[in-house]
Coordinates of N, CA and C in Angstrom, one line a residue:
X92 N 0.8 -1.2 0.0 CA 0.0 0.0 0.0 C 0.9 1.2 0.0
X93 N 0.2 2.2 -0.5 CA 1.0 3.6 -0.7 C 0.4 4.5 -0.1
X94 N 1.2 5.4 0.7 CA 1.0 6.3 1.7 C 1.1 7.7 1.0
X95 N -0.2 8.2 0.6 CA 0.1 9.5 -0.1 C 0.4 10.6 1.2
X96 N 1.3 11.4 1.4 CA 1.5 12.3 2.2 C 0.4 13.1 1.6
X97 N 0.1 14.1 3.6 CA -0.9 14.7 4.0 C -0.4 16.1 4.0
X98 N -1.1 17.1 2.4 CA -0.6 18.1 1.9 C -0.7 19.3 3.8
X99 N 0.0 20.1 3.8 CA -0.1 21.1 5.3 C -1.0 21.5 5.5
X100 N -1.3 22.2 4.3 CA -3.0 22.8 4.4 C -4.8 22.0 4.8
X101 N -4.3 21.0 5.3 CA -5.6 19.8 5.1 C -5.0 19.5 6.4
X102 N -6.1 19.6 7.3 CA -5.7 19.1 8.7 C -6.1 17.8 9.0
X103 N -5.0 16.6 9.7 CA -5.1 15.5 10.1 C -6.5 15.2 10.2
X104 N -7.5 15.1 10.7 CA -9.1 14.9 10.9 C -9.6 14.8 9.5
X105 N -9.5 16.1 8.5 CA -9.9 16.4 7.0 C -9.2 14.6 6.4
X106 N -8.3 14.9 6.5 CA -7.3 13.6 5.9 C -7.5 12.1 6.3
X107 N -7.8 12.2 7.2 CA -8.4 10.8 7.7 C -9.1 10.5 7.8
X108 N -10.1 11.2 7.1 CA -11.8 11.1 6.8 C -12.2 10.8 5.5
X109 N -10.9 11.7 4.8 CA -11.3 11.7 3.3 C -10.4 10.6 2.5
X110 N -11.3 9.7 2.3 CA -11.1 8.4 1.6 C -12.7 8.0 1.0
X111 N -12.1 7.4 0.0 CA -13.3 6.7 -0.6 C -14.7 5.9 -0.2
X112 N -15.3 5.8 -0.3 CA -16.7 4.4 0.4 C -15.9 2.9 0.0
X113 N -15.9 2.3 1.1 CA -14.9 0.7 0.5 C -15.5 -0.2 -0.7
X114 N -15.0 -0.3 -1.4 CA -14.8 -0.9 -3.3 C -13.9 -1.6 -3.1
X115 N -13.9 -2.5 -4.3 CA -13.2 -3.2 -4.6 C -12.8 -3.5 -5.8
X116 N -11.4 -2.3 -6.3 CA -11.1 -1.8 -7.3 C -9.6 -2.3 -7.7
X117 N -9.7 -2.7 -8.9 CA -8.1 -3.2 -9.3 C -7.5 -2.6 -10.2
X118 N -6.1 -2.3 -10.9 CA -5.9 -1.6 -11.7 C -4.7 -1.0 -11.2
X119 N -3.8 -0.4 -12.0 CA -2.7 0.3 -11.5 C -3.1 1.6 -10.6
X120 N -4.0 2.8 -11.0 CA -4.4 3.7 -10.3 C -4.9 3.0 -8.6
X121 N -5.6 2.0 -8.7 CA -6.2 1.4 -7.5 C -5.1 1.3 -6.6
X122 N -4.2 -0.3 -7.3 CA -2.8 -0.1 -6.3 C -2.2 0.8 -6.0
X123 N -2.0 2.2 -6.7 CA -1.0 2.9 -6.0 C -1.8 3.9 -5.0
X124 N -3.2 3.7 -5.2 CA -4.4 4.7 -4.3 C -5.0 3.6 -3.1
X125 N -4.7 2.7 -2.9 CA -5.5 1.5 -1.7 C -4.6 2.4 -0.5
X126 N -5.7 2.9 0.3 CA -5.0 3.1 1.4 C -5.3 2.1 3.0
X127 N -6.7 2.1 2.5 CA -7.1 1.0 4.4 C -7.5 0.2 3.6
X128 N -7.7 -1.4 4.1 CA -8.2 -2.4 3.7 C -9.7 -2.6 5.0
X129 N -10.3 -2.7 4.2 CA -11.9 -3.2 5.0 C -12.6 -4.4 4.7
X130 N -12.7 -4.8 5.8 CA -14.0 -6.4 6.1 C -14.9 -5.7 5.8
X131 N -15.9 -6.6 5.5 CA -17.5 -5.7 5.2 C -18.3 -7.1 5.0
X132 N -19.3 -7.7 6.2 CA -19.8 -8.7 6.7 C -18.9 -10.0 6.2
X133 N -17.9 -10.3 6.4 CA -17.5 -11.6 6.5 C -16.8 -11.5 4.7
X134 N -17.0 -10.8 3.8 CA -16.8 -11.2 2.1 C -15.4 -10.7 2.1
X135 N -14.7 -10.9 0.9 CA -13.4 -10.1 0.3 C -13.5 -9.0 1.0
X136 N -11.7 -8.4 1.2 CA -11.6 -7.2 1.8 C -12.2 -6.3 0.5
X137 N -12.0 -5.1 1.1 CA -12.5 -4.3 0.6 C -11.5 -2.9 0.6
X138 N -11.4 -1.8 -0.3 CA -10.3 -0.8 0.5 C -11.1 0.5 0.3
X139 N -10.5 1.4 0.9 CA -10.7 2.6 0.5 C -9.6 3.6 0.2
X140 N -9.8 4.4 -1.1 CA -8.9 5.0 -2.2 C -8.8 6.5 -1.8
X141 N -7.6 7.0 -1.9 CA -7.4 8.4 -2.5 C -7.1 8.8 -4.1
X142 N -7.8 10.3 -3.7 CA -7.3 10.5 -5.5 C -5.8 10.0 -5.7
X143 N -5.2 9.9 -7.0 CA -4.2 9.7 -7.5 C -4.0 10.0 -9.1
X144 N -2.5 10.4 -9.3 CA -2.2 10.5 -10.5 C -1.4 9.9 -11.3
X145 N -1.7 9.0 -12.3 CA -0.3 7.9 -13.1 C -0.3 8.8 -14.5
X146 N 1.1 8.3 -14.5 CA 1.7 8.6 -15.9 C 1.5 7.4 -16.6
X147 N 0.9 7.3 -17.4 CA 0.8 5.9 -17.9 C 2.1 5.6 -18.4
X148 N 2.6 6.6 -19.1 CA 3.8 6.3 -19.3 C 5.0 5.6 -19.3
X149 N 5.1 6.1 -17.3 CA 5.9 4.7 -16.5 C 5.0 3.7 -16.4
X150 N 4.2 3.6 -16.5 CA 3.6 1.6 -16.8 C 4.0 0.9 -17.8
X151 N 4.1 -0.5 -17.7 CA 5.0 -1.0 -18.8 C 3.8 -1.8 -19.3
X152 N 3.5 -2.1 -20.7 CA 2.7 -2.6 -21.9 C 2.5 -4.8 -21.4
X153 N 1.1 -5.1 -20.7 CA 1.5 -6.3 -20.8 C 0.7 -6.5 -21.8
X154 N 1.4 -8.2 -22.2 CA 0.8 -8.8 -23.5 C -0.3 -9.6 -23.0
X155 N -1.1 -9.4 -23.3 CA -2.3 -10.5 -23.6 C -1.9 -11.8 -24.3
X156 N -2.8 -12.9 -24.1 CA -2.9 -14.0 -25.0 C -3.0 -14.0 -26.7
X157 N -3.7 -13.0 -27.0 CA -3.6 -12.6 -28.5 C -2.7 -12.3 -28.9
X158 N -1.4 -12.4 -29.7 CA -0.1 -12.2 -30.3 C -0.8 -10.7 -30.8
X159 N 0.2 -10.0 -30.2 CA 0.2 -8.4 -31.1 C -0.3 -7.9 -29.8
X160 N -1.3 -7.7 -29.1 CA -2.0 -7.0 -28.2 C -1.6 -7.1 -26.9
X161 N -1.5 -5.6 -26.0 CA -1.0 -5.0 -24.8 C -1.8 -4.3 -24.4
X162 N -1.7 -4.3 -23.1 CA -2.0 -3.2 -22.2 C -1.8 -3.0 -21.1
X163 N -2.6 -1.7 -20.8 CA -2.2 -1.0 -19.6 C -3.7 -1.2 -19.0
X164 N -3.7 -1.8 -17.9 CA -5.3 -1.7 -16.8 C -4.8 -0.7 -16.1
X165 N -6.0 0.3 -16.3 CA -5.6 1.6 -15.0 C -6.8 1.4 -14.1
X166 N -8.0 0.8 -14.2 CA -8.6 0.9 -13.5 C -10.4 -0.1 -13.7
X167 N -10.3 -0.9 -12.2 CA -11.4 -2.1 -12.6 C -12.7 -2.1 -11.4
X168 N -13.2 -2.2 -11.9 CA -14.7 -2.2 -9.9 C -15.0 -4.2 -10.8
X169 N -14.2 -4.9 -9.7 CA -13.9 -6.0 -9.2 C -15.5 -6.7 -9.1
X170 N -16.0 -6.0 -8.3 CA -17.5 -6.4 -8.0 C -18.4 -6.1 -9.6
X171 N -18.3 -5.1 -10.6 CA -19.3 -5.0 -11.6 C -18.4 -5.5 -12.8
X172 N -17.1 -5.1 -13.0 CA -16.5 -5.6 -14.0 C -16.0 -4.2 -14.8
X173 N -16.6 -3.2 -14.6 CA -16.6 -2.1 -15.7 C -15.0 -1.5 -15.2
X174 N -14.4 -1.3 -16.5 CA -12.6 -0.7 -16.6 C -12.4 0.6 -17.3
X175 N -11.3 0.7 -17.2 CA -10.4 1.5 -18.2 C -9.1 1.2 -18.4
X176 N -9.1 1.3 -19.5 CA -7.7 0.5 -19.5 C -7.0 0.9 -21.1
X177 N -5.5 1.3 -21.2 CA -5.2 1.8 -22.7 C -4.6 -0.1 -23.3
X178 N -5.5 0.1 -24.8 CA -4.6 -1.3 -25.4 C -4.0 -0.9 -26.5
X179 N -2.9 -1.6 -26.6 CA -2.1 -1.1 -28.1 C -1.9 -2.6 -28.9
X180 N -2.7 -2.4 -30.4 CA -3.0 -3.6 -31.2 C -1.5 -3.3 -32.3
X181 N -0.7 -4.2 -32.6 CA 0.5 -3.7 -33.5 C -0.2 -3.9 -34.7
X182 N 0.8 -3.1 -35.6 CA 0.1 -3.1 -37.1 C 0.0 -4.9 -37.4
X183 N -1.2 -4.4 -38.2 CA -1.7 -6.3 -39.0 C -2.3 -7.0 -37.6
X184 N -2.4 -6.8 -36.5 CA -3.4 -7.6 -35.6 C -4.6 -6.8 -35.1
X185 N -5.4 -7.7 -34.9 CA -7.2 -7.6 -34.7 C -8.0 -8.4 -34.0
X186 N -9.2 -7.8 -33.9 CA -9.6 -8.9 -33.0 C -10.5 -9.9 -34.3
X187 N -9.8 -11.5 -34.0 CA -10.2 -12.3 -35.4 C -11.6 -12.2 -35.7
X188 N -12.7 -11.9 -35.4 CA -14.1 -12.4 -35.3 C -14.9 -11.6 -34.9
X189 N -16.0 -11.3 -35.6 CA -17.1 -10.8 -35.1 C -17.9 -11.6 -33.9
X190 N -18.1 -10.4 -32.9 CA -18.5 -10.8 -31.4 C -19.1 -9.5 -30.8
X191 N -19.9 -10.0 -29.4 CA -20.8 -8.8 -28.7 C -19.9 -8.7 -27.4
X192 N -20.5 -7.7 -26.9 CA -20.1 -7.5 -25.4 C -21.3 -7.5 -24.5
X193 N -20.8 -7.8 -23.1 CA -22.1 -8.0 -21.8 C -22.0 -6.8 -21.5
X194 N -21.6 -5.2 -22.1 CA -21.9 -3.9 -21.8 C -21.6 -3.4 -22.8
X195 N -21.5 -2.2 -22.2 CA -21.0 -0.9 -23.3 C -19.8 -0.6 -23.0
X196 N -19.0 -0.9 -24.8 CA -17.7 -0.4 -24.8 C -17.3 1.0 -25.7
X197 N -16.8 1.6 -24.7 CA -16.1 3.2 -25.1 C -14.4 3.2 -25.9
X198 N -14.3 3.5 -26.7 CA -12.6 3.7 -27.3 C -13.1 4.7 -27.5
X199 N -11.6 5.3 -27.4 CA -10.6 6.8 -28.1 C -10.2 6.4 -28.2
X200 N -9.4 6.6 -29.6 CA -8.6 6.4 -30.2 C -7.3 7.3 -30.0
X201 N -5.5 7.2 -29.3 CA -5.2 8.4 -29.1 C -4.0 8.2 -30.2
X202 N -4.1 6.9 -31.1 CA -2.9 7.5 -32.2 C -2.9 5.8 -33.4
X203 N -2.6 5.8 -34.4 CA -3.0 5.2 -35.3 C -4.3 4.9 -36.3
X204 N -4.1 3.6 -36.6 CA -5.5 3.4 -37.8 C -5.9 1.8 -37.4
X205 N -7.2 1.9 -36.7 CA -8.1 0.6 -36.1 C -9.3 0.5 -37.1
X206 N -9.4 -0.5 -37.4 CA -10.6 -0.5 -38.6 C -11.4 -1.5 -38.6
X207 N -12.5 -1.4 -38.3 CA -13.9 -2.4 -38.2 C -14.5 -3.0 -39.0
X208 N -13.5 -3.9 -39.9 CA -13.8 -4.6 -40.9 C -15.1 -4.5 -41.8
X209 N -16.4 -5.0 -41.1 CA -17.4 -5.1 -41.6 C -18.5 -3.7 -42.7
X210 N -18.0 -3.3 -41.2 CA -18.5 -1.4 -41.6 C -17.5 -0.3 -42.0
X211 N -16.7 -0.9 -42.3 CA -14.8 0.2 -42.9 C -15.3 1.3 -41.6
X212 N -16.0 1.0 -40.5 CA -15.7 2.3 -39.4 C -14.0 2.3 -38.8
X213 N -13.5 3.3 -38.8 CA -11.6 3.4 -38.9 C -11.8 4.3 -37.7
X214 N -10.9 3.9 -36.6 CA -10.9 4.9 -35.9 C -9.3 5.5 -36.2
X215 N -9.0 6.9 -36.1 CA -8.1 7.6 -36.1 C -8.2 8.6 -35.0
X216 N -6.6 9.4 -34.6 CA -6.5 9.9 -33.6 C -7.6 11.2 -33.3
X217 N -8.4 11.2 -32.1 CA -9.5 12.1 -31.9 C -10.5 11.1 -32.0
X218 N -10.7 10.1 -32.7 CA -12.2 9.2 -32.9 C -12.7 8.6 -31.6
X219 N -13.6 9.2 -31.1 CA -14.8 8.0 -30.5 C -15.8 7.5 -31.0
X220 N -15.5 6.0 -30.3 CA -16.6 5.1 -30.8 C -17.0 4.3 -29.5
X221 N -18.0 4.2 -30.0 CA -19.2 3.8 -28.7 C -19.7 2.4 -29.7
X222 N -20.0 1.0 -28.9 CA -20.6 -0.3 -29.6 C -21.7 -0.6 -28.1
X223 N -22.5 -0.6 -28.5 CA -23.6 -0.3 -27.5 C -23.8 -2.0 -27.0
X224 N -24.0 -2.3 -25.8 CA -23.6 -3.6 -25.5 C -25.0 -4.8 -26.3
X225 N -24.2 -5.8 -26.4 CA -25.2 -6.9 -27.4 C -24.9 -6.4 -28.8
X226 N -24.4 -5.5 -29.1 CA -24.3 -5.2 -30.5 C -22.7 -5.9 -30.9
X227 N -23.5 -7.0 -32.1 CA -22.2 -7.5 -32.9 C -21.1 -6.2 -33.6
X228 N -20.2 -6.4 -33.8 CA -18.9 -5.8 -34.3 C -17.5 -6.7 -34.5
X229 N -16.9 -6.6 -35.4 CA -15.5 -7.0 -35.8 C -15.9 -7.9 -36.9
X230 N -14.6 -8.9 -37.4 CA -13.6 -8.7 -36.6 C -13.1 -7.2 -37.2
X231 N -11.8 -6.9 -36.6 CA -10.6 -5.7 -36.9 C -9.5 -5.1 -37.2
X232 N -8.8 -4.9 -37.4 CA -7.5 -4.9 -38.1 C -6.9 -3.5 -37.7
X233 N -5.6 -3.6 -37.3 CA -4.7 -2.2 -36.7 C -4.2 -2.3 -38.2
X234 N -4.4 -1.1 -39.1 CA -3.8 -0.9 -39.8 C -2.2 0.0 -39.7
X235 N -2.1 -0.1 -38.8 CA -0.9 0.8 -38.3 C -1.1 0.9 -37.1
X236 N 0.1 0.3 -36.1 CA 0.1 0.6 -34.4 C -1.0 1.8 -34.1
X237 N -1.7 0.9 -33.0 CA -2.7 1.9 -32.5 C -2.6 1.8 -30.9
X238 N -3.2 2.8 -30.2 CA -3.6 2.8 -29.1 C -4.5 3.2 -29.0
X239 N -5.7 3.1 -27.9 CA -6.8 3.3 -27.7 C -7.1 2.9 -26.0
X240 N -7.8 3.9 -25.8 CA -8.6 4.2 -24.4 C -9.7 3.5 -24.9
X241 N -9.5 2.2 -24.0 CA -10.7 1.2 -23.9 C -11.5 1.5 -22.2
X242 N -13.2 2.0 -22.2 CA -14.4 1.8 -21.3 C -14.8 0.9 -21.6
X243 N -15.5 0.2 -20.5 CA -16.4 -0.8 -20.5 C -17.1 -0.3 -19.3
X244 N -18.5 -0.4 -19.4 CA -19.2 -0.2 -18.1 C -19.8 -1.2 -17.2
X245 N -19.4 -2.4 -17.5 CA -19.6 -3.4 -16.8 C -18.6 -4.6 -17.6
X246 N -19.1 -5.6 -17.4 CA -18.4 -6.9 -17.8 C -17.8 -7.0 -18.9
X247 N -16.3 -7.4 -19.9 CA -16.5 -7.3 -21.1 C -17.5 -8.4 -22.0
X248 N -17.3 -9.4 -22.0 CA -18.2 -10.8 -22.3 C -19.2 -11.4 -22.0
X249 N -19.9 -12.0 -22.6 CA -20.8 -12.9 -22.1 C -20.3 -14.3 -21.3
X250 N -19.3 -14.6 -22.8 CA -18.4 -15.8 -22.5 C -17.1 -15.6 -22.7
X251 N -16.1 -16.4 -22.3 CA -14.4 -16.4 -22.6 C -14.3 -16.4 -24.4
X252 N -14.0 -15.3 -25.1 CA -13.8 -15.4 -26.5 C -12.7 -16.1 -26.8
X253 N -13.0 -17.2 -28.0 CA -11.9 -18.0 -28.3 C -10.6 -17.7 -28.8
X254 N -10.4 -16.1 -29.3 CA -8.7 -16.1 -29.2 C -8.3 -15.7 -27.8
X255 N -8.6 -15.5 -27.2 CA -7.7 -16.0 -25.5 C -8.0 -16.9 -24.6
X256 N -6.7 -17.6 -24.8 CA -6.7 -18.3 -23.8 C -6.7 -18.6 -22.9
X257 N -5.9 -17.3 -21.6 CA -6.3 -16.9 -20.8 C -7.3 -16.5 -20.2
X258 N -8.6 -16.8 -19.0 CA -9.2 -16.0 -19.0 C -9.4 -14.4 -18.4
X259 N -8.2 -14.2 -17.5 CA -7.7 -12.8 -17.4 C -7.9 -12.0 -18.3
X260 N -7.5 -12.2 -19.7 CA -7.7 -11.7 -20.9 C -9.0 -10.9 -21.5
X261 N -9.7 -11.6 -20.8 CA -11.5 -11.3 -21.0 C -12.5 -10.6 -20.0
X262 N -11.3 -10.1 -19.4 CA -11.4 -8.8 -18.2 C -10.9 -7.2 -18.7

């Protein structure tokens, strides 16, 4: 756990009050913002968060089960499923197959060419695209390294999609 120092002007009482309602949040922002851990009737701990600021930057790109595909989880509610998280697809990889999601998924697009096969919808740097959940889409193709600010507001899947084989992956 990480101990954000208690700025002068905020008095001890202010500071030790002001924490989050206990969640149960994962993600790089979470870990470096968990400050108390809480029981809450007998279930998983639970914590409560301070604000916090990451550079994504210093985070380092993991790979997923899909050859080509990385990312960064900044942030997950454990209990609903819904994230944020940046993924970077290398040029020539996609997701193979048209499929739905168990919510609604949000991308920005913050640099390359992502392209949705079916509908030539391309996202480029500045693009939002919203796929409203149960709605088919793909498969896709990074026509040139991309990155993208991936939302979800709840769960990604219905089921584990068969190019990962991980099921971490499908989080």
């Amino acid at each position: 756990m990480t101990t954000i120092p208690r700025p002068a002007d905020i008095s001890p009482e202010e500071w030790e009050n002001n924490l989050s309602e206990p969640a149960r949040y994962s993600g790089a922002a979470p870990d470096i913002s968990r400050e108390v851990e809480v029981e809450v009737d007998g279930e998983d701990p639970m914590a409560r968060f301070r604000e916090i600021l990451i550079q994504t930057n210093d985070l380092d790109w993991v790979d997923k089960t899909l050859a080509g595909l990385t990312h960064k989880a900044l942030w997950r509610n454990d209990d609903t499923g819904a994230s944020i998280s940046l993924v970077k697809f290398e040029k020539g990889i996609g997701i193979p197959s048209r499929h739905s999601h168990a919510s609604n998924q949000f991308m920005f697009c913050l640099s390359g060419r992502y392209t949705y096969l079916p509908t030539g919808i391309t996202l480029t740097p500045g693009s939002f695209y919203w796929n409203p959940k149960g709605s088919l889409h793909g498969p896709t193709l990074a026509e040139e390294e991309s990155v993208l600010l991936e939302v979800y507001d709840g769960p990604h899947y219905p089921t584990q999609p068969d190019w990962y084989s991980d099921p971490a992956d499908a989080h």
